[in-house]
CSV table of C-alpha atoms in Angstrom, one decimal:
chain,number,residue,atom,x,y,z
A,30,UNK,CA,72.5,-118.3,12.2
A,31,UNK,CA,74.8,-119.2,15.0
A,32,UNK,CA,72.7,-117.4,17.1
A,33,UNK,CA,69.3,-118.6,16.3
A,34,UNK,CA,70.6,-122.0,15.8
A,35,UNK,CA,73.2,-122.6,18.3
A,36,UNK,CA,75.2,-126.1,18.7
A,37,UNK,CA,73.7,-128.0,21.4
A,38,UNK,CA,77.2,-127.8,23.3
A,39,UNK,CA,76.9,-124.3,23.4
A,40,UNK,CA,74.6,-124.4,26.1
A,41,UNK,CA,77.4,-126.8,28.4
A,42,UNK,CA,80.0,-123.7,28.1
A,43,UNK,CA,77.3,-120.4,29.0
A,44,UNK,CA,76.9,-120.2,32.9
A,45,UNK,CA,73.0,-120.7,33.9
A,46,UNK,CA,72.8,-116.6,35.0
A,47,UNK,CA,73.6,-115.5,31.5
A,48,UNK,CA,71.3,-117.5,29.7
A,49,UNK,CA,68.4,-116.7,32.2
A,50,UNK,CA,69.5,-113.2,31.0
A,51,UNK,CA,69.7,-113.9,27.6
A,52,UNK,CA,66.3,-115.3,27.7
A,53,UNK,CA,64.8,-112.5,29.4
A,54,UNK,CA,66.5,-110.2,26.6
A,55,UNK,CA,64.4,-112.5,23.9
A,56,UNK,CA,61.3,-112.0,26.0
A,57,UNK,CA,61.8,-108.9,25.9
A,58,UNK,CA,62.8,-108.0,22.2
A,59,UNK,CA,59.7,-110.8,21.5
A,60,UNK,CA,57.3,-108.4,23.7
A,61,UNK,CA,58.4,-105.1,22.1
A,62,UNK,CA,57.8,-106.2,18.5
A,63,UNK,CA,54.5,-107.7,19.4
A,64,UNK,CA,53.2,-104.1,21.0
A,65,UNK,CA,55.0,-102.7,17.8
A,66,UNK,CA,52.8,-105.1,15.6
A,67,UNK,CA,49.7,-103.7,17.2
A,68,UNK,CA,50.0,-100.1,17.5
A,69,UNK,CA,50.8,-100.9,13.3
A,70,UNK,CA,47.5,-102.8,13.5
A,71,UNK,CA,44.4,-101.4,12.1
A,72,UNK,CA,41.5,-103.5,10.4
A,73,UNK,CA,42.4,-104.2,6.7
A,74,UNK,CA,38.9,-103.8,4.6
A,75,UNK,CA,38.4,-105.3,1.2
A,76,UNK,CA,35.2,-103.3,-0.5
A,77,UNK,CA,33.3,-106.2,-3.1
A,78,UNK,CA,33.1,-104.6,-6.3
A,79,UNK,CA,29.7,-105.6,-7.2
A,80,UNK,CA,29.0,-104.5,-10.9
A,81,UNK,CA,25.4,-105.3,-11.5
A,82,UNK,CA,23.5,-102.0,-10.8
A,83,UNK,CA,20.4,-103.0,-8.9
A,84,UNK,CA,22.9,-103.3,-5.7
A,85,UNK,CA,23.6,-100.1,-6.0
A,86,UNK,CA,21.4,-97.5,-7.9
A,87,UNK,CA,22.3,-94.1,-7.7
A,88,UNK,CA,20.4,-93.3,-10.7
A,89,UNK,CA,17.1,-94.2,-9.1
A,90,UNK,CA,17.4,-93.0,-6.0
A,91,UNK,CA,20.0,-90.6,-6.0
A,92,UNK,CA,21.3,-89.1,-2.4
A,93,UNK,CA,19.5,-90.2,0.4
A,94,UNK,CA,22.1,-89.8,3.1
A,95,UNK,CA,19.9,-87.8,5.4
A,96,UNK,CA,17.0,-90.6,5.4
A,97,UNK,CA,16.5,-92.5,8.1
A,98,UNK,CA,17.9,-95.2,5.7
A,99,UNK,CA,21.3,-93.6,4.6
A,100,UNK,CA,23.8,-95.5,5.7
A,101,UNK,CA,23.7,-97.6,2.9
A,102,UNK,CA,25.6,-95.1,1.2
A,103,UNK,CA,27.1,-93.1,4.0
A,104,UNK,CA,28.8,-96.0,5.0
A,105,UNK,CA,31.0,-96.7,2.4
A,106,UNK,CA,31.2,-92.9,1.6
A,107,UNK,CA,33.3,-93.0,4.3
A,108,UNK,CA,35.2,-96.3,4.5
A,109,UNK,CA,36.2,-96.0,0.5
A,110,UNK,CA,37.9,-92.7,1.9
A,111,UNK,CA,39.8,-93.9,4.6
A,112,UNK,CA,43.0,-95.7,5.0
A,113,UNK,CA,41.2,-98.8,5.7
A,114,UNK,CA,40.6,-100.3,2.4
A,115,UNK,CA,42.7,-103.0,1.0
A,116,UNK,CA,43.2,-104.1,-2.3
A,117,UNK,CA,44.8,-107.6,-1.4
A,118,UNK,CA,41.8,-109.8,-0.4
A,119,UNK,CA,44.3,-112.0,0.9
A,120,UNK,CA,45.9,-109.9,3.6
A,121,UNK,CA,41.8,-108.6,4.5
A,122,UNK,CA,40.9,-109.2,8.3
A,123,UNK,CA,37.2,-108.3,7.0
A,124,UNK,CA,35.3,-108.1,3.6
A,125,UNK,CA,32.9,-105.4,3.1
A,126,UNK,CA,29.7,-105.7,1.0
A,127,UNK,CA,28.9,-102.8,-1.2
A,128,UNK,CA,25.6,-103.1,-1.7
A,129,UNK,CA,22.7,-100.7,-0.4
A,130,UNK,CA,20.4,-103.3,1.3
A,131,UNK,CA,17.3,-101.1,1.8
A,132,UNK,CA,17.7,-99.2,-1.8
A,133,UNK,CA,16.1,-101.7,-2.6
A,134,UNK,CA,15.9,-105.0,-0.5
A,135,UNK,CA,18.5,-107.3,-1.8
A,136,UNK,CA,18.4,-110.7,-2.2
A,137,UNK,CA,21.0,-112.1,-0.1
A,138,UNK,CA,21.5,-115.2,-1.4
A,139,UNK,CA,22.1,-114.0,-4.8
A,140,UNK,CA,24.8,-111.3,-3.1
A,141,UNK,CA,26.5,-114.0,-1.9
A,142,UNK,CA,26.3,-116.2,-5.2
A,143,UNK,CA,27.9,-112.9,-7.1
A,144,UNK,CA,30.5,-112.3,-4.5
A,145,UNK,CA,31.7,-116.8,-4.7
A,146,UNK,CA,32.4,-116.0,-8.5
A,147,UNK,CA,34.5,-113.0,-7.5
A,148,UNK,CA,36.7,-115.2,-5.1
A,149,UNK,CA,37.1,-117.9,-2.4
A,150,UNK,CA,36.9,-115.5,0.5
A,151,UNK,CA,33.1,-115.7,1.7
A,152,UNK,CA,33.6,-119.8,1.8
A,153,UNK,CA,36.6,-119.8,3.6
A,154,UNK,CA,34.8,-118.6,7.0
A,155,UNK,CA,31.3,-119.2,5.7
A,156,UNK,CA,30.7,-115.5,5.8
A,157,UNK,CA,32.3,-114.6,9.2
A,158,UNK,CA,34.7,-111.7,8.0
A,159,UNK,CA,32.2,-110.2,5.9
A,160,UNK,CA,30.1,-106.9,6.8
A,161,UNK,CA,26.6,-106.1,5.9
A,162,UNK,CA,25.3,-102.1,6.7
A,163,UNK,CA,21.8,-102.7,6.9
A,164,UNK,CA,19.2,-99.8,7.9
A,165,UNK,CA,16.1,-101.9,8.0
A,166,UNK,CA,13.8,-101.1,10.3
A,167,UNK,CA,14.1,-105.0,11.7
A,168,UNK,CA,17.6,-105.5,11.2
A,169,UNK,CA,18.9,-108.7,10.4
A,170,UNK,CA,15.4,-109.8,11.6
A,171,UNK,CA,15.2,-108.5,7.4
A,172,UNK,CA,17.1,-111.1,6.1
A,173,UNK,CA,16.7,-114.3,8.0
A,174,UNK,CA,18.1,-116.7,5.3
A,175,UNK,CA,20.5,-119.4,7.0
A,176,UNK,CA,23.5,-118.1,4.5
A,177,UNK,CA,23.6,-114.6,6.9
A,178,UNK,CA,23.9,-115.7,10.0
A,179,UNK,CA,27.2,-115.7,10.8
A,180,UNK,CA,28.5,-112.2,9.1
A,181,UNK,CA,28.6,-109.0,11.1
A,182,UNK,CA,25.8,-107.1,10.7
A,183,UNK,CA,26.5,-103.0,11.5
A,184,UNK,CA,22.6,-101.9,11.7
A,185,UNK,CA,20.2,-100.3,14.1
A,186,UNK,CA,17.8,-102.9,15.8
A,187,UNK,CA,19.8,-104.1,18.6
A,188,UNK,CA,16.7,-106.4,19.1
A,189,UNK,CA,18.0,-109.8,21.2
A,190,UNK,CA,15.0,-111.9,20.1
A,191,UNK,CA,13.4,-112.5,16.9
A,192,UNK,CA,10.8,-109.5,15.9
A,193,UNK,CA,7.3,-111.4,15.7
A,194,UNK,CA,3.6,-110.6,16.9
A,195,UNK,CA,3.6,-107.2,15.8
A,196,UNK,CA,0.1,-107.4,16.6
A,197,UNK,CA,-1.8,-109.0,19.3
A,198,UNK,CA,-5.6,-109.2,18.6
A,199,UNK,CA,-6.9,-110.2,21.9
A,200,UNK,CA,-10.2,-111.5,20.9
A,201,UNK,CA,-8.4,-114.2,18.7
A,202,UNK,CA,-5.3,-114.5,20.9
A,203,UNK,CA,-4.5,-114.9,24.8
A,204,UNK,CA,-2.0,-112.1,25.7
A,205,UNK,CA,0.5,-114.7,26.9
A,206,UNK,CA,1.2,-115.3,23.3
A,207,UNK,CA,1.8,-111.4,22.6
A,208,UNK,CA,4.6,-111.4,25.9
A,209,UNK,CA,7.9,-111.5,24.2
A,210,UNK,CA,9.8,-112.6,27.0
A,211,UNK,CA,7.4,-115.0,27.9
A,212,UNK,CA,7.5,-116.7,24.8
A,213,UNK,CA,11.1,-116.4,24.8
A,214,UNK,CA,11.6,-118.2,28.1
A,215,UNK,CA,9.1,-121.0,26.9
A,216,UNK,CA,11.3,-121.3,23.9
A,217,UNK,CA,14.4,-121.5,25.8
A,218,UNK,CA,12.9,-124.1,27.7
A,219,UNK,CA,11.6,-126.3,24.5
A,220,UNK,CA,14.8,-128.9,24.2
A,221,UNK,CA,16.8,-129.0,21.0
A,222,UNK,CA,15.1,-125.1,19.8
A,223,UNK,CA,17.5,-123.0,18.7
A,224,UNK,CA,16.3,-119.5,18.6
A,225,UNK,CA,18.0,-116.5,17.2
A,226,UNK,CA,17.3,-112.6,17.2
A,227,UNK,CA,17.3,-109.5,14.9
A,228,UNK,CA,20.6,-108.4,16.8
A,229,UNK,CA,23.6,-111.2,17.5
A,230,UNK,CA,25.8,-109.3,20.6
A,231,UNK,CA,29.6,-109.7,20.4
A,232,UNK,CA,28.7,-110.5,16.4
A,233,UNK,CA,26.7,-107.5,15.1
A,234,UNK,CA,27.4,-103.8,16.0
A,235,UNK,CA,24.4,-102.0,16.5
A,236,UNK,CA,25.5,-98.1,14.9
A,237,UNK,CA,23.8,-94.7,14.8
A,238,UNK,CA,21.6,-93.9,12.1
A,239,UNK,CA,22.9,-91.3,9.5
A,240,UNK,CA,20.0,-88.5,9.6
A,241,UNK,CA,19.8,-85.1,11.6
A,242,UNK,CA,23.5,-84.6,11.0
A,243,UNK,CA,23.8,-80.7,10.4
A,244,UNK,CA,25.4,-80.1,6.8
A,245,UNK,CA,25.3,-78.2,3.6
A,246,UNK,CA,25.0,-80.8,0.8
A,247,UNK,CA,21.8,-80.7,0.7
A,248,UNK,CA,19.2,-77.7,1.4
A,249,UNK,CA,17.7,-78.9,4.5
A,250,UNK,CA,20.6,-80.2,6.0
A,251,UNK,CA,21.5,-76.6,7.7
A,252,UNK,CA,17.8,-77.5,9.3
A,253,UNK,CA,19.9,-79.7,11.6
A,254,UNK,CA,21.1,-77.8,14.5
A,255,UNK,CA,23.1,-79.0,17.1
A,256,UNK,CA,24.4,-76.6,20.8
A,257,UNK,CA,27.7,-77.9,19.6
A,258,UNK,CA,27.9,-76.0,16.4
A,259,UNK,CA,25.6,-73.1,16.6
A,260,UNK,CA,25.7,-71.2,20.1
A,261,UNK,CA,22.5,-69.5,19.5
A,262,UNK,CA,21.1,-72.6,21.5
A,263,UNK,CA,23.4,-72.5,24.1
A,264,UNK,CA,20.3,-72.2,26.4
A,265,UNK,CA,19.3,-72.7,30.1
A,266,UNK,CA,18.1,-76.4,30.3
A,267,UNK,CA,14.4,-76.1,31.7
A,268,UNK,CA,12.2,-79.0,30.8
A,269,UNK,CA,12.8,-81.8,33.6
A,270,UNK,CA,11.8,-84.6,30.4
A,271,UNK,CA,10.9,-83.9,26.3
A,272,UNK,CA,9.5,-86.2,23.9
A,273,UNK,CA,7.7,-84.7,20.7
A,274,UNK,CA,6.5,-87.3,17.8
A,275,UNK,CA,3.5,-89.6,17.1
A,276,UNK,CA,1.9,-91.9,20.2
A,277,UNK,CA,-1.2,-93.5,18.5
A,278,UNK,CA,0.0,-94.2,15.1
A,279,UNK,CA,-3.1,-95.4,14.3
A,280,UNK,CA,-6.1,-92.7,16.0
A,281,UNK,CA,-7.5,-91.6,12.5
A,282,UNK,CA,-7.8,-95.0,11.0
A,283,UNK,CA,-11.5,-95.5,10.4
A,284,UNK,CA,-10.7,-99.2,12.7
A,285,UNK,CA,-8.7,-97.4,15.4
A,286,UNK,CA,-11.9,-97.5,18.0
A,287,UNK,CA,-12.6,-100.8,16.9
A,288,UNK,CA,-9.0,-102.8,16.9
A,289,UNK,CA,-6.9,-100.7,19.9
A,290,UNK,CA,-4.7,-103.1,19.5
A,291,UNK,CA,-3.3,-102.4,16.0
A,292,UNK,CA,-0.7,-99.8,17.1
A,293,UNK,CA,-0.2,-100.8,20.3
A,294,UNK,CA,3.2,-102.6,18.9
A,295,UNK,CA,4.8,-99.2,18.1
A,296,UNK,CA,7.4,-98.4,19.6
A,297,UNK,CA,6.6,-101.4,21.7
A,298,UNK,CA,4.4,-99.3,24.4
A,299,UNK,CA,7.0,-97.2,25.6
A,300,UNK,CA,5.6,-93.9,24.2
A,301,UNK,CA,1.8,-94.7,25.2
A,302,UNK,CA,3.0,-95.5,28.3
A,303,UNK,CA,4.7,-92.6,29.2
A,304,UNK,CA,2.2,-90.0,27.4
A,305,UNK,CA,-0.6,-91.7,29.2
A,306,UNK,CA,1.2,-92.0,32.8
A,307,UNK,CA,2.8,-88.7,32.9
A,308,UNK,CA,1.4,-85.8,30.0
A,309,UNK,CA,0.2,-83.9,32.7
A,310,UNK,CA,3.4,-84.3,34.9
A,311,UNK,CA,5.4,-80.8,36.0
A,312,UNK,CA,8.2,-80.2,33.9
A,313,UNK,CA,7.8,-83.2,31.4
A,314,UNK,CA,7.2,-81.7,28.0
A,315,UNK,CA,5.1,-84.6,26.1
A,316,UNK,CA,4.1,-83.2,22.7
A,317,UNK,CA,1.6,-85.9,20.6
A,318,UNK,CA,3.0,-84.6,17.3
A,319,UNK,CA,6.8,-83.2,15.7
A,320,UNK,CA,7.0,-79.9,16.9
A,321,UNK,CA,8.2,-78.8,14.0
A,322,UNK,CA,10.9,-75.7,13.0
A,323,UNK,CA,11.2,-75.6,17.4
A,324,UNK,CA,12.2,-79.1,17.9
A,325,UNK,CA,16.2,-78.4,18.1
A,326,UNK,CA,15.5,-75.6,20.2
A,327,UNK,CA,13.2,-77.8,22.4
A,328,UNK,CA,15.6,-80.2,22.8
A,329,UNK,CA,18.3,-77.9,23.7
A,330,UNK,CA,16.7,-76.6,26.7
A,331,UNK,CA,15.7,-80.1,28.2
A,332,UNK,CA,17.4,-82.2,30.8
A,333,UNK,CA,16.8,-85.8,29.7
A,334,UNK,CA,14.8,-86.8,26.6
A,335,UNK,CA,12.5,-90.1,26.4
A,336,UNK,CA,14.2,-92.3,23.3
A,337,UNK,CA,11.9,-94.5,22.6
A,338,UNK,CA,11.9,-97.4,19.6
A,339,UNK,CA,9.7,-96.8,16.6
A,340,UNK,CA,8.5,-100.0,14.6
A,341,UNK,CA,11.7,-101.5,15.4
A,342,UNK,CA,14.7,-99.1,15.9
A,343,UNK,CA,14.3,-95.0,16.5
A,344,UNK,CA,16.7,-91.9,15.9
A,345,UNK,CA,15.8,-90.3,19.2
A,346,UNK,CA,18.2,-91.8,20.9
A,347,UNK,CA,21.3,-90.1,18.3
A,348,UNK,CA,19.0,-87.3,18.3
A,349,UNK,CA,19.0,-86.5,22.6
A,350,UNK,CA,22.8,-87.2,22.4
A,351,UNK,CA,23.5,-84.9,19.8
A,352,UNK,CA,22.0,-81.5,21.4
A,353,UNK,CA,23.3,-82.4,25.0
A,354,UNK,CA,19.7,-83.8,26.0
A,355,UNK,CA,20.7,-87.0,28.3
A,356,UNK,CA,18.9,-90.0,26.5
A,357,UNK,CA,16.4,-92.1,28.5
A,358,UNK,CA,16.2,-95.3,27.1
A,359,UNK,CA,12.7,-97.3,27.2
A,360,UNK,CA,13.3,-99.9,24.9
A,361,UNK,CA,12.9,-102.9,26.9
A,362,UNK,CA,15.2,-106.6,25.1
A,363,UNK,CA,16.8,-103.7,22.7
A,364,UNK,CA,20.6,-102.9,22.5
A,365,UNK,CA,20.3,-99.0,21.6
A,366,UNK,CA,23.8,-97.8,19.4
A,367,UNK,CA,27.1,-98.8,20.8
A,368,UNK,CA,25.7,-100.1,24.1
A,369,UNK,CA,28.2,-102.8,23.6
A,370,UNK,CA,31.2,-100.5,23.0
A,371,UNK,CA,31.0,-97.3,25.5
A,372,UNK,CA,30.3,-97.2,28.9
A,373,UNK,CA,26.9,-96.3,28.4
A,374,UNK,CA,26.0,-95.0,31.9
A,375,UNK,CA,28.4,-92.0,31.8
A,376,UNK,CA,25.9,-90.0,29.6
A,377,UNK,CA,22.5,-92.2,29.4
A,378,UNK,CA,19.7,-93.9,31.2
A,379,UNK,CA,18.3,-97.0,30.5
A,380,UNK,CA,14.9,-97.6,31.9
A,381,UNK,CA,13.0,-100.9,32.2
A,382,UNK,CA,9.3,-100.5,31.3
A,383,UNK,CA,8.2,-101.7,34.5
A,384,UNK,CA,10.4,-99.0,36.3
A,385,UNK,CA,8.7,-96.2,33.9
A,386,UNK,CA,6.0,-95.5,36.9
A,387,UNK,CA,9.0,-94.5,39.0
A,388,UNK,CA,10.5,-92.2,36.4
A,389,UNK,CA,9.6,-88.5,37.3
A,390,UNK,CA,11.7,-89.8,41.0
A,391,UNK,CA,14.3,-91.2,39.2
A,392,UNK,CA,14.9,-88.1,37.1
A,393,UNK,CA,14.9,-86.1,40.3
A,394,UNK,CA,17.4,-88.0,41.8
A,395,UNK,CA,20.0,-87.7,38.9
A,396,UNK,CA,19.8,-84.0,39.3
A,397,UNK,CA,19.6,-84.5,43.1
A,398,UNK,CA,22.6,-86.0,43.3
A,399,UNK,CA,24.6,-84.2,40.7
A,400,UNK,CA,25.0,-86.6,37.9
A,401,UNK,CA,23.2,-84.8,35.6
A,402,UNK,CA,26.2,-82.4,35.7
A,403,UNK,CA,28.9,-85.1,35.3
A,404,UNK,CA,26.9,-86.2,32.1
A,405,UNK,CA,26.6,-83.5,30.5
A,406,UNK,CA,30.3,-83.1,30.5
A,407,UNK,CA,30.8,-86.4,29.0
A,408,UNK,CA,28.2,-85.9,26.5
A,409,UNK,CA,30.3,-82.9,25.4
A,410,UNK,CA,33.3,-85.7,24.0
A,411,UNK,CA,30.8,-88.7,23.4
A,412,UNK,CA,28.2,-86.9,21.0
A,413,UNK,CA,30.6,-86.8,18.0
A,414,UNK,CA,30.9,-90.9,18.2
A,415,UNK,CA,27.0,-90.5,17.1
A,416,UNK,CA,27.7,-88.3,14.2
A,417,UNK,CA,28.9,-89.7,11.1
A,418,UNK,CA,29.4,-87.2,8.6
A,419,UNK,CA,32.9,-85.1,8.2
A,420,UNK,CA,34.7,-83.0,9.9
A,421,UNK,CA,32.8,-83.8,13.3
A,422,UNK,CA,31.8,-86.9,13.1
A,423,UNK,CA,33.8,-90.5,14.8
A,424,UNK,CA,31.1,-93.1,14.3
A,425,UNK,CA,33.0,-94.0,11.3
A,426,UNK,CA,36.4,-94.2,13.6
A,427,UNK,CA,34.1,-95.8,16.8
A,428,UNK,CA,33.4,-98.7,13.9
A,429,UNK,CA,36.6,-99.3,13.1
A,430,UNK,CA,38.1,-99.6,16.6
A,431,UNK,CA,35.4,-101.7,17.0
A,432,UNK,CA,36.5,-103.5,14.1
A,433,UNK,CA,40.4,-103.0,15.2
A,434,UNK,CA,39.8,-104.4,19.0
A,435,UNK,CA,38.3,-108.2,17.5
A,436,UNK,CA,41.1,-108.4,15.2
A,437,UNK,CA,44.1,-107.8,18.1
A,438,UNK,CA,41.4,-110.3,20.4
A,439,UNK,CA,41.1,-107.2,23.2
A,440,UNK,CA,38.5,-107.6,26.0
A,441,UNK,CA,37.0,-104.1,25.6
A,442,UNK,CA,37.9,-100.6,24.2
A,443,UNK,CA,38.5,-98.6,26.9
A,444,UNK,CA,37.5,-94.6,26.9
A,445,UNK,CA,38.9,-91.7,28.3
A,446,UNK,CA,36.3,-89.2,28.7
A,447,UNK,CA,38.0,-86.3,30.5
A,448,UNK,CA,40.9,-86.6,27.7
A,449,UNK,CA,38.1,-87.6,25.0
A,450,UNK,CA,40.3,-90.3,24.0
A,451,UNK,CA,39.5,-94.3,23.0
A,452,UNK,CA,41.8,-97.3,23.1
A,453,UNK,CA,41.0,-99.8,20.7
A,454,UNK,CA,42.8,-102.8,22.8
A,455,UNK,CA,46.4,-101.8,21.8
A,456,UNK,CA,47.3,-99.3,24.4
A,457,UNK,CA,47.0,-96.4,21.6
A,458,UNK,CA,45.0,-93.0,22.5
A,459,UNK,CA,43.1,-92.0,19.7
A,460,UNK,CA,41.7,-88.3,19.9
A,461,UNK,CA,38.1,-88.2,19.2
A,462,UNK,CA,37.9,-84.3,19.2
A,463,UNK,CA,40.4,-83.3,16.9
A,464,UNK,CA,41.2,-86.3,13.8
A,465,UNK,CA,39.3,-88.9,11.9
A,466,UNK,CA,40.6,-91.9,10.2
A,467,UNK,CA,42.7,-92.3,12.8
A,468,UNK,CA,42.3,-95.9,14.6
């Protein structure tokens, strides 16, 4: 106590060099203990236990992990097996929500109504610390009651503005009302509107989905092949650009002629665009249709592969990453799977739509240039951060660093890609090859 405390008229006896020192010994001890503290730290997780079954119906719709849906359950598949879950609520940095919001849409309102009689935590921050998973195809854009807004969303529509004019009917409206970012910048311009989009950067984390992960629960999950598991298609990479999958949505509707217009929303253009511009191109591979039992071989023997949005968000993205195919991004106002966490540009390509006319030169000049090389070696570490499932995947331990790096207030996680490592803000390399639950 002497020491902590000391009597004022210690201080008149202790020549100024030694207590200069001894303050730089505190600063020191201080400064150890805090980088102690955070290479402890790791985001504490309370899991809701919601009782009333229509949040979370097995029965009904039993395993649907390999939908394009399934992280509702995937998700805390993996979290309630970690070493992340807390059963304090009051030591929690975050507050997960165990419900399946697609299985089927909730009510959020009444989720939040259930979880204010289990505790005091959601009014405390209004909802901040707490973590919806939600696989909509719109995203949050799904649930755009006022109570929602300020909790984390971990989904797949990294969409900035709100989704709206799916269709534009040009004999009833004039196409400056069907331009996004027109309407957007108009908007932005009205005084007082406050607008707000499917995806909420630095808020919500825009994840992989959970299909096309190869795996033997089910029967067709050994249909999921991967160059990183199975070396039969370790193969020479021959196809300059691949896409195979639906353009026209809409060509055998009896009103297709008629209303043009009606599909033009999917995917927001970017497939038309490029099927119309560039079917006929050399070495682009443009299939109108899935080509079926070939399409992991396909994509193993391409260079780059378009990934294009669907309605809202699209799994080709995961899917090009996952076989080694470097992802071309056309999804123009849309933040794709962790573009806010990895350095994207070591192992993809975003391309504005108005750049797509340029895109059989700008593919050229990657390979030109030798880049194509250098990503393809990083997409040999960063493919397992867009897996999920166990013992390969670390988009469970990318979420949680994620998680990890807001708590200890770091700018950025940094990653390693030569050692395959990440730091989640506290100095700490965490192996992304070799262990899970690790962050």
């Amino acid at each position: 106590n002497a020491f902590l405390l000391p009597d004022p008229a210690f201080l008149d006896v202790v020549p100024e060099s030694e207590l200069i020192m001894l303050c730089k010994i505190v600063a020191w001890i201080l400064y150890l203990l805090c980088l102690l503290s955070q290479a402890e730290a790791h985001p504490k997780i309370y899991v809701y236990d919601l009782k009333n079954e229509k949040y979370r119906n097995f029965t009904e719709f039993k395993d649907i992990t390999d939908s394009f849906y399934g992280l509702d359950q995937l998700f805390p598949e993996l979290l309630l097996n970690s070493s992340y879950v807390t059963t304090n609520a009051e030591e929690a940095d975050y507050f997960y929500v165990h419900a399946w919001m697609y299985w089927p849409w909730q009510d959020i309102e009444a989720i939040v109504r259930d979880m204010q009689k289990i505790g005091p935590y959601w009014d405390r921050k209004r909802g901040r610390d707490h973590i919806f998973v939600v696989t909509a195809d719109p995203g949050r854009c799904q649930f755009p009651q006022v109570v929602g807004r300020r909790s984390i969303y971990i989904h797949h529509f990294g969409r900035l503005q709100y989704l709206e004019n799916e269709r534009c009917n040009l004999f009833k409206q004039w196409g400056g009302e069907c331009d996004w970012e027109m309407t957007a910048a108009l908007a932005a311009h009205s005084k007082g509107e406050m607008r707000w989009g499917c995806h909420l950067p630095g808020q919500d984390i825009v994840v992989p989905p959970s299909p096309y992960e190869w795996h033997d629960r089910t029967p067709h999950g050994n249909n999921f092949r991967t160059p990183y598991l199975h070396p039969e298609l370790h193969l020479n990479r021959t196809a300059m650009l691949y896409y195979s999958g639906l353009i026209d949505i809409h060509a055998k509707e009896p009103t297709a002629k008629d209303e043009p217009w009606s599909d033009a929303s999917y995917s927001f253009g970017a497939r038309q665009t490029v099927f119309r511009a560039f079917h006929s191109q050399p070495g682009f591979k443009i299939m109108t249709k899935h080509s079926g039992g070939g399409y992991w071989h396909d994509l193993s023997t391409s260079i780059f592969c378009l990934a294009p949005a669907g309605w809202a968000w699209g799994g080709r993205y995961k899917v090009a990453v996952t076989r080694g195919c470097i992802p071309v991004i056309l999804q123009d106002g849309m933040k794709v799977e962790w573009e806010e966490q990895l350095p994207m540009k070591d192992y993809a390509i975003r391309v504005p739509t108005w750049l797509s006319h340029k895109l059989p030169d700008i593919l050229q000049a990657y390979v030109d240039t030798g880049r194509v090389a250098r990503m393809q070696k990083v997409l040999d570490c960063a493919w397992r951060l867009h897996w999920w499932r166990r013992p390969h995947g670390r988009a469970f331990e990318l979420t949680m660093c994620e998680l990890k790096r807001r708590v200890l207030g770091a700018a950025k996680i940094h990653v390693d890609w030569d050692a395959c490592t990440l730091d989640c803000g506290d100095g700490k390399q965490v192996p992304i090859r070799d262990q899970f639950n690790n962050i």
